[in-house]
């Protein structure tokens, strides 16, 4: 694919599967480079569709909607990882081009497949066991130790679909707590902090990574990201190696977010990766020469990747639920760069927007390696 893809000219159409805030910010970035965006989403009136050129409202697997999208768009991308792989395969069958491809999507959708992929790629993760029954949990605990974290194999996000298993006596109840679904049991990672690396791979195979981000979660949901994370040269080099290895092995095109645990000794373990732009990279919008959304558009459009240098240190804070109702005060705060997603209804914990505060100007390129 890399050798044959001619760069898309401005005026070309980029398709996006999904209508949330990531699609919205992708559409804004695409428009800035002269592209038109068509969104396919099962919902009406989404954050992305209100800034896109066109929206097709249909199920992701609706055959005529996919045929229409493949016809309209020179390339199709996706903004969340639970898009059915069948939708991507149908687009390809219609002669469409999809980036990132089906392999990245299928790998990210199944936690056992994902961790097995990382292991096979020489990328360290926590020890784990595949779980289909209570007996698998009991056996897994004897190898991994207790407590251990039980997560549904598919469709978990923001800490949902996971529960700690205290000991073998808790195995049955724990399996019930996650709905008795196929799962993964993970050894507890002893980490001192959570980091992420946002990296892009172009059609030509070039990889560009942003400086590391340090992330803080509450109740399983990302609250703040700070960049650049202060980290040793070795840690930064290892994060870059992980990003390069991951993207190359998936023949990836686009931006990905890779979540990392940093141990007390500075060693990194991969927690998971998202085959899309990532919440922990939103600070790039205000702090970088080329932000993650433009970078993704550049990659899928076959354009050269842009520089990932930071212009200033940054802290991003998610505005969850009612926090976004403070928009007037935030708009009056000269240190806050405000991004609102245009969601009609506020709900507790819902990601309504984010803000970025910039710190000291960066004097030199803090490459992660
Ligand atoms: P995940 O849905 O896999 O991103 O997990 C959500 C959060 O749970 C992570 O951001 C970590 O804070 C925590 N977590 C996930 N996996 C582990 C693990 N194996 N050991 C300890 N904490 C974990």
Coordinates of N, CA and C in Angstrom, one line a residue, residues 51-229:
X51 N -19.7 19.4 12.0 CA -18.6 20.1 11.3 C -18.1 19.4 10.0
X52 N -18.8 18.3 9.7 CA -18.4 17.6 8.5 C -19.1 18.1 7.3
X53 N -18.6 17.8 6.1 CA -19.3 18.1 4.9 C -20.6 17.3 4.7
X54 N -20.5 16.0 5.0 CA -21.7 15.2 4.8 C -21.8 14.1 5.9
X55 N -22.9 13.7 6.2 CA -23.1 12.5 7.2 C -24.0 11.5 6.6
X56 N -23.6 10.2 6.7 CA -24.4 9.1 6.4 C -24.9 8.5 7.7
X57 N -26.1 8.6 8.0 CA -26.6 8.0 9.2 C -27.1 6.6 9.0
X58 N -26.3 5.6 9.5 CA -26.7 4.2 9.2 C -25.8 3.4 10.2
X59 N -26.2 2.1 10.3 CA -25.4 1.2 11.1 C -24.0 1.0 10.3
X60 N -23.0 0.7 11.1 CA -21.7 0.5 10.5 C -21.6 -0.6 9.5
X61 N -22.5 -1.5 9.7 CA -22.5 -2.7 8.7 C -23.5 -2.6 7.6
X62 N -24.2 -1.5 7.5 CA -25.3 -1.3 6.5 C -24.6 -1.4 5.1
X63 N -25.0 -2.4 4.3 CA -24.3 -2.5 3.0 C -24.4 -1.3 2.1
X64 N -25.6 -0.7 2.0 CA -25.7 0.4 1.0 C -24.9 1.6 1.6
X65 N -24.9 1.8 2.9 CA -24.2 2.9 3.5 C -22.7 2.8 3.2
X66 N -22.2 1.5 3.4 CA -20.7 1.3 3.1 C -20.4 1.5 1.7
X67 N -21.3 1.0 0.8 CA -21.0 1.2 -0.6 C -21.0 2.7 -1.0
X68 N -21.9 3.5 -0.4 CA -21.9 4.9 -0.6 C -20.6 5.6 -0.1
X69 N -20.2 5.2 1.1 CA -19.0 5.7 1.7 C -17.8 5.4 0.8
X70 N -17.7 4.2 0.4 CA -16.5 3.8 -0.4 C -16.5 4.5 -1.7
X71 N -17.7 4.8 -2.3 CA -17.8 5.6 -3.5 C -17.4 7.0 -3.3
X72 N -17.8 7.6 -2.2 CA -17.5 9.1 -1.9 C -16.1 9.3 -1.5
X73 N -15.5 8.5 -0.7 CA -14.3 8.8 0.0 C -13.0 8.2 -0.7
X74 N -12.0 9.0 -0.8 CA -10.7 8.5 -1.3 C -10.0 7.6 -0.3
X75 N -10.2 7.9 1.0 CA -9.7 7.0 2.0 C -10.7 7.1 3.2
X76 N -10.8 6.0 3.9 CA -11.7 6.0 5.1 C -10.9 5.7 6.3
X77 N -11.1 6.4 7.4 CA -10.5 6.1 8.7 C -11.5 5.9 9.7
X78 N -11.1 5.7 11.0 CA -12.1 5.5 12.0 C -11.7 6.2 13.3
X79 N -12.6 6.6 14.1 CA -12.3 7.4 15.3 C -12.6 6.6 16.6
X80 N -13.0 5.4 16.5 CA -13.1 4.6 17.7 C -12.9 3.1 17.3
X81 N -12.4 2.3 18.3 CA -11.9 1.0 18.0 C -12.9 -0.1 18.0
X82 N -14.2 0.3 18.3 CA -15.2 -0.8 18.3 C -16.0 -0.8 17.0
X83 N -15.5 -0.1 16.0 CA -16.2 -0.3 14.7 C -16.0 -1.7 14.3
X84 N -17.1 -2.4 13.8 CA -16.9 -3.8 13.4 C -15.9 -3.9 12.3
X85 N -15.0 -4.9 12.4 CA -14.0 -5.2 11.4 C -14.7 -5.5 10.1
X86 N -15.9 -6.1 10.2 CA -16.7 -6.4 8.9 C -16.9 -5.1 8.1
X87 N -17.1 -4.0 8.8 CA -17.3 -2.7 8.1 C -16.1 -2.4 7.2
X88 N -14.9 -2.5 7.8 CA -13.7 -2.2 7.1 C -13.5 -3.2 6.0
X89 N -13.8 -4.5 6.2 CA -13.6 -5.4 5.1 C -14.6 -5.2 4.0
X90 N -15.8 -4.7 4.3 CA -16.8 -4.4 3.3 C -16.3 -3.2 2.4
X91 N -15.8 -2.2 3.1 CA -15.2 -1.0 2.4 C -14.1 -1.4 1.4
X92 N -13.3 -2.3 1.9 CA -12.2 -2.8 1.1 C -12.7 -3.6 -0.1
X93 N -13.7 -4.4 0.1 CA -14.3 -5.2 -0.9 C -15.0 -4.3 -2.0
X94 N -15.4 -3.1 -1.6 CA -16.0 -2.1 -2.5 C -14.9 -1.3 -3.2
X95 N -13.6 -1.7 -3.0 CA -12.5 -1.0 -3.6 C -12.1 0.2 -2.8
X96 N -12.6 0.4 -1.6 CA -12.1 1.5 -0.8 C -10.8 1.3 -0.1
X97 N -10.2 2.4 0.3 CA -8.9 2.3 1.1 C -9.2 2.7 2.5
X98 N -8.8 1.8 3.4 CA -9.0 2.1 4.9 C -7.7 2.2 5.6
X99 N -7.5 3.2 6.4 CA -6.3 3.4 7.2 C -6.7 4.0 8.5
X100 N -6.2 3.4 9.6 CA -5.4 2.2 9.7 C -6.2 1.0 9.2
X101 N -5.6 -0.1 8.9 CA -6.2 -1.3 8.3 C -6.9 -2.2 9.3
X102 N -7.5 -3.2 8.7 CA -8.3 -4.2 9.5 C -7.4 -4.9 10.6
X103 N -6.1 -5.1 10.3 CA -5.3 -5.9 11.3 C -5.2 -5.1 12.6
X104 N -4.9 -3.8 12.5 CA -4.8 -3.0 13.7 C -6.1 -3.0 14.5
X105 N -7.2 -2.9 13.7 CA -8.5 -2.8 14.4 C -8.8 -4.1 15.1
X106 N -8.6 -5.2 14.4 CA -8.9 -6.5 15.0 C -8.0 -6.8 16.2
X107 N -6.8 -6.4 16.1 CA -5.8 -6.6 17.2 C -6.3 -5.8 18.5
X108 N -6.7 -4.6 18.2 CA -7.0 -3.7 19.4 C -8.3 -4.1 20.0
X109 N -9.2 -4.8 19.3 CA -10.5 -5.1 19.8 C -10.6 -6.3 20.7
X110 N -9.5 -7.0 20.8 CA -9.5 -8.2 21.6 C -8.3 -8.2 22.5
X111 N -8.5 -8.1 23.8 CA -7.4 -7.9 24.7 C -6.4 -9.0 24.7
X112 N -6.9 -10.3 24.5 CA -5.9 -11.4 24.5 C -5.1 -11.3 23.2
X113 N -5.8 -11.1 22.1 CA -5.1 -10.9 20.8 C -4.0 -9.8 20.9
X114 N -4.4 -8.7 21.5 CA -3.6 -7.5 21.6 C -2.3 -7.8 22.4
X115 N -2.5 -8.4 23.6 CA -1.3 -8.7 24.4 C -0.5 -9.8 23.8
X116 N -1.1 -10.8 23.1 CA -0.3 -11.8 22.4 C 0.5 -11.2 21.3
X117 N -0.1 -10.2 20.6 CA 0.6 -9.5 19.6 C 1.8 -8.8 20.1
X118 N 1.6 -8.1 21.3 CA 2.8 -7.3 21.8 C 3.9 -8.3 22.2
X119 N 3.5 -9.4 22.9 CA 4.5 -10.4 23.3 C 5.3 -10.9 22.1
X120 N 4.5 -11.2 21.0 CA 5.2 -11.8 19.8 C 6.1 -10.8 19.2
X121 N 5.8 -9.5 19.5 CA 6.6 -8.4 18.8 C 7.8 -8.0 19.7
X122 N 8.0 -8.7 20.8 CA 9.1 -8.3 21.7 C 8.8 -7.0 22.5
X123 N 7.5 -6.8 22.7 CA 7.1 -5.6 23.5 C 6.5 -6.1 24.9
X124 N 7.1 -5.7 26.0 CA 6.7 -6.2 27.3 C 5.3 -5.8 27.7
X125 N 4.6 -6.7 28.3 CA 3.3 -6.4 28.9 C 3.2 -7.2 30.2
X126 N 2.1 -7.0 31.0 CA 2.0 -7.8 32.2 C 1.7 -9.2 31.8
X127 N 2.0 -10.2 32.7 CA 1.6 -11.6 32.4 C 0.1 -11.7 32.4
X128 N -0.4 -12.6 31.6 CA -1.9 -12.7 31.5 C -2.3 -14.1 31.2
X129 N -3.6 -14.3 31.3 CA -4.2 -15.6 31.0 C -5.6 -15.4 30.3
X130 N -5.8 -16.1 29.2 CA -7.1 -16.0 28.6 C -8.2 -16.8 29.5
X131 N -9.3 -16.2 29.5 CA -10.4 -16.7 30.5 C -11.7 -17.0 29.7
X132 N -12.2 -18.2 29.8 CA -13.5 -18.5 29.3 C -14.4 -19.1 30.4
X133 N -13.8 -19.3 31.6 CA -14.6 -20.0 32.6 C -14.0 -19.6 34.0
X134 N -14.8 -20.0 35.0 CA -14.3 -19.7 36.4 C -13.0 -20.5 36.6
X135 N -12.9 -21.7 36.1 CA -11.7 -22.6 36.3 C -10.5 -21.9 35.7
X136 N -10.7 -21.2 34.6 CA -9.5 -20.5 34.0 C -9.0 -19.4 34.9
X137 N -10.0 -18.8 35.6 CA -9.6 -17.7 36.6 C -8.8 -18.3 37.7
X138 N -9.3 -19.4 38.3 CA -8.6 -20.0 39.4 C -7.2 -20.5 39.0
X139 N -7.1 -21.1 37.8 CA -5.8 -21.5 37.3 C -4.9 -20.3 37.0
X140 N -5.5 -19.2 36.5 CA -4.7 -18.0 36.2 C -4.1 -17.4 37.4
X141 N -5.0 -17.4 38.5 CA -4.5 -16.7 39.8 C -3.3 -17.5 40.3
X142 N -3.3 -18.8 40.1 CA -2.2 -19.6 40.7 C -0.9 -19.2 40.0
X143 N -1.0 -18.8 38.8 CA 0.3 -18.4 38.0 C 0.6 -17.0 38.2
X144 N -0.4 -16.1 38.1 CA -0.2 -14.7 38.1 C -0.2 -14.0 39.5
X145 N -0.7 -14.7 40.5 CA -0.8 -14.2 41.8 C -2.1 -13.4 42.0
X146 N -2.4 -13.1 43.3 CA -3.6 -12.4 43.6 C -3.3 -11.1 44.4
X147 N -4.0 -10.1 44.2 CA -5.2 -9.9 43.3 C -4.7 -9.8 41.9
X148 N -5.7 -10.1 41.0 CA -5.4 -9.9 39.5 C -6.6 -9.2 38.9
X149 N -6.4 -8.6 37.8 CA -7.5 -7.8 37.2 C -8.1 -8.6 36.0
X150 N -9.4 -8.8 36.2 CA -10.2 -9.5 35.1 C -10.9 -8.4 34.2
X151 N -10.6 -8.5 32.9 CA -11.2 -7.6 32.0 C -11.9 -8.3 30.9
X152 N -13.1 -7.8 30.4 CA -13.7 -8.5 29.3 C -12.7 -8.4 28.1
X153 N -12.7 -9.4 27.3 CA -11.8 -9.4 26.1 C -12.1 -8.3 25.2
X154 N -13.4 -8.0 25.0 CA -13.9 -7.0 24.0 C -14.7 -5.9 24.6
X155 N -14.6 -4.8 24.0 CA -15.5 -3.6 24.3 C -15.4 -3.0 25.7
X156 N -14.3 -3.2 26.3 CA -14.1 -2.5 27.6 C -13.5 -1.1 27.3
X157 N -13.9 -0.1 28.0 CA -13.2 1.2 27.8 C -13.4 2.0 29.1
X158 N -12.5 3.0 29.3 CA -12.6 3.8 30.5 C -12.8 3.0 31.8
X159 N -12.2 1.9 31.9 CA -12.2 1.1 33.1 C -13.5 0.2 33.2
X160 N -14.4 0.3 32.2 CA -15.6 -0.5 32.3 C -15.3 -2.0 31.9
X161 N -16.1 -2.9 32.4 CA -16.0 -4.3 32.1 C -14.7 -4.9 32.7
X162 N -14.3 -4.3 33.9 CA -13.2 -5.0 34.6 C -13.4 -5.0 36.1
X163 N -12.8 -5.9 36.7 CA -13.0 -6.1 38.2 C -11.7 -6.8 38.7
X164 N -11.4 -6.4 39.9 CA -10.3 -7.1 40.6 C -10.8 -8.4 41.2
X165 N -10.0 -9.5 41.0 CA -10.3 -10.7 41.7 C -9.4 -10.9 42.9
X166 N -10.0 -10.9 44.1 CA -9.2 -10.9 45.3 C -8.4 -12.2 45.5
X167 N -9.1 -13.3 45.3 CA -8.5 -14.6 45.5 C -9.3 -15.7 44.8
X168 N -8.9 -16.9 44.9 CA -9.7 -18.0 44.2 C -11.1 -18.1 44.7
X169 N -11.4 -17.7 45.9 CA -12.8 -17.8 46.5 C -13.6 -16.7 45.8
X170 N -13.0 -15.7 45.2 CA -13.8 -14.6 44.6 C -14.0 -14.9 43.1
X171 N -13.4 -16.0 42.6 CA -13.4 -16.2 41.1 C -14.8 -16.2 40.5
X172 N -15.6 -17.0 41.1 CA -17.0 -17.1 40.5 C -17.7 -15.8 40.5
X173 N -17.7 -15.1 41.7 CA -18.4 -13.8 41.7 C -17.8 -12.8 40.8
X174 N -16.4 -12.8 40.6 CA -15.8 -11.9 39.7 C -16.2 -12.1 38.3
X175 N -16.3 -13.4 37.9 CA -16.7 -13.7 36.5 C -18.1 -13.2 36.3
X176 N -19.0 -13.3 37.3 CA -20.3 -12.8 37.2 C -20.3 -11.3 37.1
X177 N -19.4 -10.7 37.8 CA -19.4 -9.2 37.8 C -19.1 -8.6 36.4
X178 N -18.4 -9.4 35.6 CA -18.1 -8.8 34.2 C -19.1 -9.5 33.2
X179 N -20.1 -10.1 33.7 CA -21.2 -10.6 32.8 C -20.8 -12.0 32.2
X180 N -19.9 -12.7 32.9 CA -19.5 -14.1 32.5 C -19.1 -14.1 31.0
X181 N -18.4 -13.1 30.6 CA -18.0 -13.0 29.1 C -16.6 -13.5 29.0
X182 N -16.2 -13.8 27.7 CA -14.8 -14.1 27.5 C -13.9 -13.0 28.0
X183 N -12.8 -13.3 28.7 CA -12.1 -12.3 29.4 C -10.6 -12.5 29.3
X184 N -9.8 -11.6 29.9 CA -8.4 -11.8 30.1 C -8.2 -11.5 31.6
X185 N -7.3 -12.3 32.2 CA -6.9 -12.1 33.6 C -5.5 -11.6 33.5
X186 N -5.3 -10.4 34.1 CA -3.9 -9.8 34.1 C -3.3 -9.7 35.5
X187 N -2.0 -10.0 35.5 CA -1.3 -9.8 36.7 C -1.3 -8.3 37.1
X188 N -1.3 -8.0 38.4 CA -1.3 -6.6 38.8 C 0.0 -6.0 38.4
X189 N 0.0 -4.9 37.7 CA 1.2 -4.1 37.3 C 1.5 -3.2 38.5
X190 N 2.8 -3.3 39.0 CA 3.2 -2.4 40.0 C 3.8 -1.2 39.3
X191 N 3.0 -0.2 39.1 CA 3.6 1.0 38.4 C 3.6 2.2 39.2
X192 N 4.5 3.1 38.9 CA 4.6 4.4 39.6 C 3.8 5.5 38.9
X193 N 3.6 5.3 37.6 CA 2.8 6.3 36.9 C 2.4 5.7 35.5
X194 N 1.4 6.3 35.0 CA 0.9 5.9 33.6 C 1.4 7.0 32.6
X195 N 1.9 6.5 31.5 CA 2.4 7.3 30.5 C 1.7 6.9 29.2
X196 N 1.8 7.7 28.2 CA 1.4 7.3 26.8 C 2.3 7.9 25.8
X197 N 2.4 7.2 24.7 CA 3.1 7.7 23.6 C 2.1 7.8 22.4
X198 N 2.0 8.9 21.8 CA 1.2 9.1 20.6 C 2.2 9.2 19.4
X199 N 1.9 8.3 18.5 CA 2.9 8.1 17.4 C 2.1 8.0 16.1
X200 N 2.8 8.4 15.0 CA 2.1 8.2 13.7 C 3.1 7.5 12.8
X201 N 2.5 6.8 11.8 CA 3.3 6.2 10.7 C 2.7 6.6 9.4
X202 N 3.5 7.1 8.5 CA 3.0 7.5 7.2 C 2.9 6.4 6.2
X203 N 2.4 6.7 5.1 CA 2.3 5.7 4.0 C 3.7 5.2 3.6
X204 N 4.7 6.0 3.8 CA 6.1 5.7 3.4 C 6.8 4.9 4.5
X205 N 6.1 4.6 5.6 CA 6.7 3.9 6.7 C 7.5 4.7 7.7
X206 N 7.5 6.0 7.5 CA 8.2 6.9 8.4 C 7.4 7.0 9.7
X207 N 8.0 6.9 10.9 CA 7.3 7.0 12.2 C 7.7 8.3 12.8
X208 N 6.8 9.0 13.4 CA 7.1 10.2 14.2 C 6.3 10.1 15.5
X209 N 7.0 10.3 16.6 CA 6.3 10.2 17.9 C 6.4 11.5 18.6
X210 N 5.3 11.8 19.3 CA 5.3 13.0 20.2 C 6.0 12.7 21.5
X211 N 6.4 13.8 22.2 CA 7.0 13.5 23.5 C 6.0 12.8 24.4
X212 N 6.5 12.1 25.4 CA 5.7 11.3 26.3 C 4.7 12.1 27.1
X213 N 3.6 11.6 27.3 CA 2.6 12.2 28.2 C 2.4 11.5 29.5
X214 N 2.3 12.2 30.6 CA 2.0 11.6 31.9 C 0.5 11.7 32.2
X215 N -0.2 10.6 32.4 CA -1.6 10.7 32.5 C -2.1 10.3 33.9
X216 N -3.2 11.0 34.3 CA -3.8 10.7 35.6 C -5.3 10.4 35.4
X217 N -5.7 9.2 35.9 CA -7.1 8.8 35.8 C -7.8 8.8 37.1
X218 N -9.1 9.0 37.1 CA -9.9 8.8 38.2 C -11.1 7.9 37.8
X219 N -11.5 7.0 38.6 CA -12.6 6.0 38.3 C -12.4 5.5 36.9
X220 N -11.2 5.2 36.5 CA -11.0 4.6 35.2 C -11.0 5.6 34.0
X221 N -11.3 6.9 34.3 CA -11.4 7.8 33.2 C -10.2 8.8 33.2
X222 N -9.7 9.1 32.1 CA -8.6 10.1 32.0 C -9.0 11.4 32.5
X223 N -8.3 12.0 33.4 CA -8.6 13.4 33.9 C -7.6 14.4 33.3
X224 N -6.3 14.1 33.5 CA -5.3 15.1 33.0 C -4.1 14.4 32.3
X225 N -3.6 15.1 31.4 CA -2.3 14.6 30.7 C -1.4 15.8 30.8
X226 N -0.1 15.5 31.1 CA 0.9 16.5 31.2 C 2.1 16.1 30.3
X227 N 2.6 17.1 29.5 CA 3.6 16.8 28.6 C 4.6 18.0 28.5
X228 N 5.9 17.7 28.3 CA 6.5 16.3 28.2 C 6.6 15.7 29.5
X229 N 6.4 14.4 29.6 CA 6.6 13.7 30.9 C 8.1 13.7 31.1

